[in-house]
Amino acid sequence: MTYRLYYWPGIQGRGEFVRLLLEEAGAAYIDVGNDEEAGGLEAVQALLAAPDAVHPPFAPPVLVSGKVVVAQVAAILQFLGPRLGLVACDANAALWTHQLQLTIADIVAEAHDTHHPVDGGDWYRNQKPEALRRARAFREARMPKFLGWFEQVLARNPKGPEHLVGARLSYADLSLFQLVEGLRYAFPRAMGGLERDIPGVIALAQRVAARPKVSAYLASPRRLPFNEEGIFRHYPELDG
Amino acid sequence: MTYRLYYWPGIQGRGEFVRLLLEEAGAAYIDVGNDEEAGGLEAVQALLAAPDAVHPPFAPPVLVSGKVVVAQVAAILQFLGPRLGLVACDANAALWTHQLQLTIADIVAEAHDTHHPVDGGDWYRNQKPEALRRARAFREARMPKFLGWFEQVLARNPKGPEHLVGARLSYADLSLFQLVEGLRYAFPRAMGGLERDIPGVIALAQRVAARPKVSAYLASPRRLPFNEEGIFRHYPELDG
């Protein structure tokens, strides 16, 4: 089974949460948007516009697995998790893992809106005063609230603070790593001030980064660098 | 089994998606926040602050079912759906239903941000110019895009446009009804202009409203009126 990931080329974006799971699992996949032989951007656009799709995706990322076509990051991870051994078998633990992922999706959307607070279809430069205000609220209220909650989740895990759920790695751990990396890129000053308050989260991110398959991926050309086209963007003025 | 729903009192908010499912299913539940005997607001706050919770909720709504405590609307509906017969048994159809619900969650978050575009912790009156701009982008670009997509999903359903998924009612249908009602309340002018383009969506909302249990619920005091404390708020200046 070779999975096909359809996502915009050139950025980590929301596709990165799917890539990290596929990489950690050692799964065979084609990153269509970044693979000219597979069709690149045009293939992504064709998938989105396919007039006969019974399950048309609203937006990328989209995962294609045989006849299954699934969009929405959290749904993709929930689909792949059990197939690739990156979620607990226990239904209650899997539900909790999904709830954590949905909360990561929420802060990711808020991180995006720091640079696009009033019009997702317009340029950042045309909404900069609004972005300054939204970014301040994000840094001062939302980042500490979300990250503090993940710290609490780790501290309360009956199996210890090594993982978000139980005693094994799950896709939620991989996603929390990506969230930390994204926030460090976009808001290095704000994260610098926060990290001492979330030692469990930071330690988890370090452990994820050190896993053999993840670290090989991070050192490979498949790991695109962060940039100012994705979700996590480093605009120094938004970092206080 | 009596379910317990924990949500802020006095508003429909995100809790309404859960209430609609419970009502259509005829399930026994206690709406704790609106039930003084059950503890009301203080009980909601106590649940959120419980120092020994192993699965602490990030935010309401929270559903408690025996030992299961689950937050995040989409996760709650995914948990309840199979138990209450409001999602298909087929795994692929259930995944598609969940994907639809996640997309509804996305537009609901965007609808909220029309009145709180730059600071969720500040008053609307303190972010009105920004709200005017975000609401315009929402009305002109986002509402047509999301609602047009749901129209397409209905038109492409191989079992016909009566339901979003297959030939039976699912929680996604109930949620789409609530989305339509909320947008009609908040943006009557914009929706008035859009409705002719989405006849399938409007017809589905009408059918949901006419279902015996839903219509009894809508006529009951349990259905709180929309107001300017919830997610869908009618500020005429934001309606163009």
XYZ file of C-alpha atoms in Angstrom:
480
model
C 0.000 0.000 0.000
C 1.483 3.311 -1.102
C -0.383 6.259 0.361
C -0.752 9.414 -1.663
C -0.687 12.753 0.151
C -2.118 15.728 -1.725
C -1.018 19.062 -0.337
C 0.283 22.395 -1.581
C 3.937 22.178 -2.659
C 6.719 24.130 -0.999
C 5.320 24.448 2.507
C 5.018 22.295 5.605
C 1.550 23.638 6.397
C -1.107 21.271 7.644
C 0.338 18.533 5.451
C 3.270 18.243 7.847
C 1.174 16.564 10.540
C 0.413 13.796 8.038
C 3.999 13.564 6.789
C 5.323 13.130 10.329
C 3.008 10.199 10.971
C 3.877 8.532 7.669
C 7.609 9.068 8.253
C 7.609 7.768 11.837
C 5.695 4.700 10.667
C 8.084 4.120 7.791
C 5.091 4.010 5.455
C 5.432 4.196 1.689
C 3.882 7.405 0.439
C 4.041 9.880 -2.388
C 3.947 13.554 -1.490
C 2.168 14.411 -4.723
C 2.384 18.197 -4.521
C 6.160 18.081 -4.125
C 6.701 15.293 -6.650
C 6.748 16.479 -10.248
C 6.668 12.912 -11.546
C 3.471 12.344 -9.598
C 1.931 15.476 -11.078
C 2.885 18.159 -8.570
C 0.614 21.129 -7.982
C -1.525 20.352 -11.014
C -2.375 16.931 -9.627
C -3.399 18.519 -6.319
C -5.616 21.018 -8.108
C -7.091 18.274 -10.282
C -7.992 16.219 -7.210
C -9.695 19.206 -5.597
C -11.649 20.015 -8.749
C -12.545 16.464 -9.815
C -16.136 16.803 -11.014
C -17.046 13.199 -10.271
C -15.664 12.925 -6.727
C -18.262 11.464 -4.375
C -16.315 12.687 -1.351
C -14.968 16.006 -2.646
C -12.338 17.454 -0.286
C -13.043 20.961 0.978
C -9.309 21.706 1.220
C -5.952 19.934 1.370
C -4.335 17.963 2.890
C -6.064 14.965 1.362
C -4.925 11.385 1.834
C -5.732 8.772 -0.757
C -5.495 5.150 0.320
C -6.917 2.784 -2.274
C -10.546 3.833 -2.667
C -10.553 5.942 0.499
C -10.184 9.683 0.025
C -10.012 11.599 3.302
C -9.393 15.251 4.106
C -9.101 17.174 7.382
C -5.851 16.530 9.274
C -7.497 15.108 12.383
C -9.599 12.704 10.316
C -6.558 11.630 8.289
C -4.558 10.905 11.441
C -7.496 9.063 12.961
C -7.698 6.947 9.805
C -3.959 6.236 9.648
C -3.286 5.862 13.379
C -4.560 2.302 13.855
C -3.241 1.160 10.472
C 0.274 2.347 11.255
C 0.378 1.547 14.969
C 0.399 5.150 16.121
C -2.666 5.194 18.342
C -3.835 3.002 21.208
C -6.202 0.113 20.433
C -8.374 0.945 23.434
C -11.378 2.976 22.224
C -11.353 5.423 25.116
C -7.623 6.097 24.692
C -8.085 6.550 20.935
C -10.910 9.025 21.553
C -8.689 10.969 23.958
C -5.876 10.982 21.384
C -8.280 12.398 18.818
C -9.485 15.048 21.255
C -5.878 16.139 21.796
C -5.383 16.321 18.029
C -8.508 18.440 17.594
C -7.184 20.849 20.207
C -3.876 21.040 18.332
C -5.913 21.820 15.197
C -7.551 24.679 17.085
C -4.290 26.343 18.100
C -2.869 25.780 14.603
C -5.832 27.689 13.146
C -5.284 30.475 15.668
C -1.562 30.600 14.816
C -2.515 31.038 11.161
C -4.902 33.839 12.006
C -2.159 35.844 13.740
C -0.922 36.811 10.263
C -4.347 36.708 8.597
C -6.763 38.033 11.213
C -9.328 39.735 8.990
C -9.062 38.351 5.460
C -7.567 34.983 4.589
C -7.687 35.920 0.910
C -5.665 39.127 1.222
C -1.934 39.675 1.779
C -0.403 39.913 5.235
C 0.918 43.374 4.402
C -2.662 44.568 3.970
C -3.728 43.493 7.482
C -0.653 44.251 9.540
C -2.170 46.509 12.244
C -4.851 43.895 12.861
C -2.201 41.169 12.866
C -0.171 42.995 15.515
C -3.189 43.030 17.794
C -4.213 39.437 17.186
C -0.631 38.208 17.601
C -0.370 39.969 20.956
C -3.520 38.248 22.235
C -2.206 34.964 20.872
C 1.192 35.289 22.554
C -0.092 36.593 25.862
C -3.288 34.598 26.335
C -3.738 31.759 23.893
C -0.239 30.256 23.647
C 0.150 29.980 27.439
C -3.361 28.585 27.798
C -2.978 25.887 25.129
C 0.605 24.906 25.986
C -0.145 24.961 29.709
C -3.008 22.563 29.063
C -0.763 20.134 27.196
C 1.715 20.367 30.087
C -1.106 19.435 32.453
C -2.174 16.551 30.233
C 1.374 15.141 30.352
C 1.641 15.641 34.125
C -1.647 13.791 34.675
C -0.946 10.859 32.395
C -1.174 7.875 34.770
C 1.530 6.147 32.707
C 3.909 9.063 33.136
C 4.804 12.237 31.242
C 6.736 10.547 28.458
C 3.717 10.559 26.139
C 0.402 12.367 25.898
C -1.597 9.126 25.945
C -0.596 6.002 27.843
C 2.905 4.574 27.659
C 3.382 4.603 23.888
C 4.014 7.085 21.120
C 0.872 8.282 19.321
C 0.198 10.660 16.474
C -0.727 13.293 19.068
C 2.884 13.281 20.329
C 4.149 13.814 16.783
C 1.691 16.662 16.280
C 2.643 18.327 19.567
C 6.280 18.219 18.429
C 5.286 19.946 15.189
C 3.293 22.559 17.087
C 6.289 23.345 19.303
C 8.589 23.587 16.276
C 6.154 25.874 14.481
C 5.693 28.179 17.452
C 9.463 28.310 17.993
C 9.896 29.366 14.377
C 7.120 31.943 14.345
C 7.428 33.337 17.864
C 10.982 32.667 19.127
C 10.845 35.423 21.743
C 7.448 34.455 23.097
C 8.355 30.765 23.139
C 11.669 31.562 24.806
C 9.753 33.104 27.672
C 7.247 30.287 27.869
C 9.416 27.202 27.641
C 10.491 27.187 31.285
C 6.816 26.817 32.231
C 6.235 23.792 30.021
C 9.194 21.482 30.660
C 7.172 18.353 29.958
C 6.047 19.586 26.548
C 9.582 20.644 25.610
C 11.053 17.325 26.740
C 8.453 15.450 24.705
C 9.295 17.503 21.622
C 12.984 16.683 22.130
C 12.286 12.967 22.438
C 10.181 12.991 19.268
C 12.907 14.837 17.356
C 15.464 12.251 18.499
C 13.527 9.217 17.317
C 15.523 7.528 14.538
C 12.939 7.847 11.781
C 11.878 11.352 12.730
C 15.445 12.612 12.986
C 16.327 11.033 9.626
C 13.278 12.736 8.133
C 14.140 16.104 9.674
C 17.637 15.880 8.157
C 16.302 14.897 4.732
C 15.255 17.146 1.846
C 11.711 15.861 2.351
C 11.452 18.102 5.436
C 10.761 21.454 3.859
C 12.036 24.457 5.797
C 9.550 26.741 7.519
C 8.861 29.835 5.456
C 6.521 32.796 5.124
C 4.052 30.951 2.908
C 2.926 28.400 5.470
C 0.925 28.478 8.671
C 3.773 29.279 11.052
C 5.452 32.435 9.730
C 8.235 34.409 11.323
C 7.322 38.053 11.124
C 9.468 39.593 13.897
C 6.955 42.371 14.508
C 4.352 39.774 15.512
C 6.669 38.341 18.169
C 6.474 41.362 20.481
C -27.752 5.748 30.702
C -28.281 9.449 31.363
C -25.721 11.584 29.580
C -24.480 14.771 31.206
C -23.688 17.738 28.967
C -21.498 20.452 30.479
C -21.708 23.750 28.660
C -22.061 27.449 29.444
C -25.626 28.334 30.462
C -27.828 30.728 28.530
C -26.444 30.208 25.025
C -26.774 27.688 22.237
C -23.097 27.942 21.356
C -21.182 24.822 20.470
C -23.258 22.864 22.956
C -26.210 23.060 20.567
C -24.674 20.546 18.152
C -24.618 18.024 20.990
C -28.116 18.924 22.212
C -29.574 18.396 18.729
C -28.133 14.894 18.501
C -29.351 13.955 21.983
C -32.818 15.385 21.259
C -33.237 13.686 17.878
C -32.169 10.393 19.460
C -34.581 10.842 22.359
C -31.663 10.235 24.727
C -31.886 10.991 28.425
C -29.532 13.805 29.309
C -28.973 16.571 31.783
C -27.932 19.949 30.417
C -25.930 20.712 33.552
C -25.155 24.369 32.864
C -28.826 25.209 32.418
C -30.041 22.992 35.267
C -29.714 24.588 38.669
C -30.545 21.332 40.421
C -27.643 19.700 38.612
C -25.309 22.471 39.715
C -25.571 24.979 36.873
C -22.614 27.133 35.954
C -20.692 26.206 39.095
C -20.799 22.546 38.164
C -19.451 23.373 34.708
C -16.627 25.399 36.212
C -15.887 22.661 38.735
C -15.618 20.065 35.966
C -13.203 22.261 34.011
C -11.052 22.924 37.084
C -11.116 19.426 38.595
C -7.543 18.966 39.813
C -7.618 15.180 39.541
C -9.092 14.827 36.039
C -7.006 12.431 33.940
C -8.617 13.737 30.732
C -9.021 17.438 31.573
C -11.216 19.216 29.009
C -9.639 22.228 27.327
C -13.030 23.895 26.915
C -16.741 23.053 26.928
C -18.849 21.420 25.653
C -17.953 18.291 27.582
C -20.000 15.110 27.547
C -19.869 12.714 30.477
C -21.075 9.187 29.854
C -20.291 6.888 32.751
C -16.512 6.970 33.086
C -15.983 8.580 29.676
C -15.345 12.324 29.643
C -15.058 13.771 26.156
C -14.718 17.331 24.876
C -14.554 18.819 21.367
C -17.886 18.826 19.527
C -16.720 16.630 16.648
C -15.292 14.046 19.050
C -18.479 14.074 21.139
C -20.646 13.508 18.072
C -18.337 10.782 16.857
C -18.645 9.104 20.260
C -22.433 9.443 20.443
C -23.255 8.783 16.792
C -22.969 4.972 16.788
C -24.485 4.670 20.264
C -27.566 6.637 19.275
C -27.952 5.429 15.695
C -27.033 8.727 14.090
C -24.104 7.677 11.948
C -23.600 4.910 9.409
C -22.071 1.612 10.586
C -19.802 1.456 7.531
C -16.350 2.746 8.523
C -15.780 4.736 5.347
C -19.192 6.420 5.615
C -18.561 7.204 9.295
C -15.201 8.742 8.418
C -16.856 10.886 5.741
C -19.533 11.972 8.235
C -16.782 13.008 10.650
C -14.983 14.915 7.910
C -18.178 16.837 7.171
C -18.549 17.634 10.870
C -14.953 18.891 11.081
C -15.650 21.205 8.161
C -18.758 22.505 9.942
C -16.529 23.111 12.983
C -14.227 25.170 10.777
C -16.957 27.487 9.505
C -18.406 27.777 13.012
C -15.010 28.996 14.265
C -14.866 31.483 11.390
C -18.399 32.700 12.159
C -17.291 33.336 15.740
C -14.268 35.282 14.582
C -16.424 37.695 12.565
C -17.307 39.389 15.861
C -13.991 38.601 17.601
C -11.366 38.895 14.861
C -8.401 40.125 16.886
C -8.953 39.329 20.573
C -11.268 36.609 21.844
C -10.842 37.944 25.373
C -11.959 41.514 24.613
C -15.411 42.962 23.935
C -16.882 43.150 20.472
C -17.234 46.919 20.821
C -13.452 47.148 21.141
C -12.773 45.385 17.823
C -15.574 46.682 15.637
C -13.562 48.067 12.689
C -11.682 44.788 12.451
C -14.957 42.882 12.752
C -16.482 44.836 9.861
C -13.602 43.785 7.657
C -13.544 40.144 8.730
C -17.338 39.869 8.407
C -17.184 41.170 4.868
C -14.622 38.548 3.852
C -16.736 35.927 5.617
C -19.956 36.931 3.848
C -18.420 37.409 0.418
C -15.885 34.585 0.244
C -16.151 32.080 3.051
C -19.916 31.602 3.425
C -20.439 30.949 -0.312
C -17.423 28.634 -0.406
C -18.456 26.508 2.569
C -22.179 26.408 1.778
C -21.518 25.778 -1.901
C -19.371 22.820 -0.899
C -22.151 21.326 1.208
C -24.526 21.838 -1.716
C -22.096 19.896 -3.899
C -21.793 17.120 -1.316
C -25.582 16.711 -1.309
C -25.770 16.776 -5.110
C -23.098 14.083 -5.369
C -24.506 11.745 -2.738
C -25.133 8.532 -4.706
C -28.155 7.862 -2.495
C -29.676 11.231 -3.333
C -29.677 14.734 -1.884
C -31.935 13.992 1.076
C -28.990 13.492 3.420
C -25.301 14.369 3.488
C -24.234 10.739 3.883
C -26.052 7.781 2.385
C -29.808 7.371 2.690
C -30.190 8.005 6.420
C -30.098 10.899 8.831
C -26.720 11.434 10.507
C -25.396 13.898 13.046
C -23.849 15.840 10.148
C -27.357 16.617 8.838
C -28.377 17.910 12.264
C -25.243 20.047 12.437
C -25.778 21.472 8.959
C -29.298 22.478 10.025
C -27.826 24.283 13.044
C -25.238 26.002 10.860
C -27.964 27.262 8.513
C -30.063 28.486 11.439
C -27.098 30.260 12.969
C -26.092 31.964 9.735
C -29.702 33.019 9.122
C -29.779 34.609 12.555
C -26.407 36.328 12.312
C -26.414 37.308 8.631
C -30.032 37.444 7.406
C -29.211 39.703 4.463
C -26.213 37.706 3.301
C -28.071 34.418 3.712
C -31.081 35.834 1.925
C -28.895 36.445 -1.094
C -27.203 33.055 -0.886
C -30.107 30.716 -0.304
C -31.203 30.527 -3.940
C -27.788 29.071 -4.767
C -27.985 26.323 -2.174
C -31.460 24.805 -2.561
C -30.323 21.365 -1.439
C -28.851 22.688 1.804
C -31.963 24.749 2.545
C -34.273 21.820 1.819
C -32.232 19.597 4.125
C -32.456 22.176 6.910
C -36.230 22.306 6.450
C -36.540 18.532 6.634
C -34.464 18.396 9.797
C -36.564 21.127 11.409
C -39.738 19.198 10.557
C -38.646 15.932 12.171
C -40.975 15.191 15.090
C -38.359 15.167 17.831
C -36.412 18.115 16.459
C -39.530 20.227 15.994
C -40.722 19.383 19.507
C -37.315 20.391 20.815
C -37.281 23.652 18.849
C -40.685 24.559 20.315
C -39.606 23.696 23.865
C -37.951 25.935 26.460
C -34.872 23.721 26.179
C -34.082 25.389 22.841
C -32.506 28.629 23.984
C -32.975 31.580 21.651
C -30.010 32.880 19.694
C -28.502 35.928 21.371
C -25.450 38.190 21.347
C -23.509 36.052 23.824
C -23.152 32.987 21.629
C -21.247 32.115 18.485
C -23.837 33.330 15.974
C -24.587 36.953 16.858
C -26.770 39.367 14.978
C -24.939 42.661 14.720
C -26.652 44.325 11.748
C -23.506 46.254 10.819
C -21.695 42.949 10.196
C -24.357 41.860 7.704
C -23.418 44.404 5.039
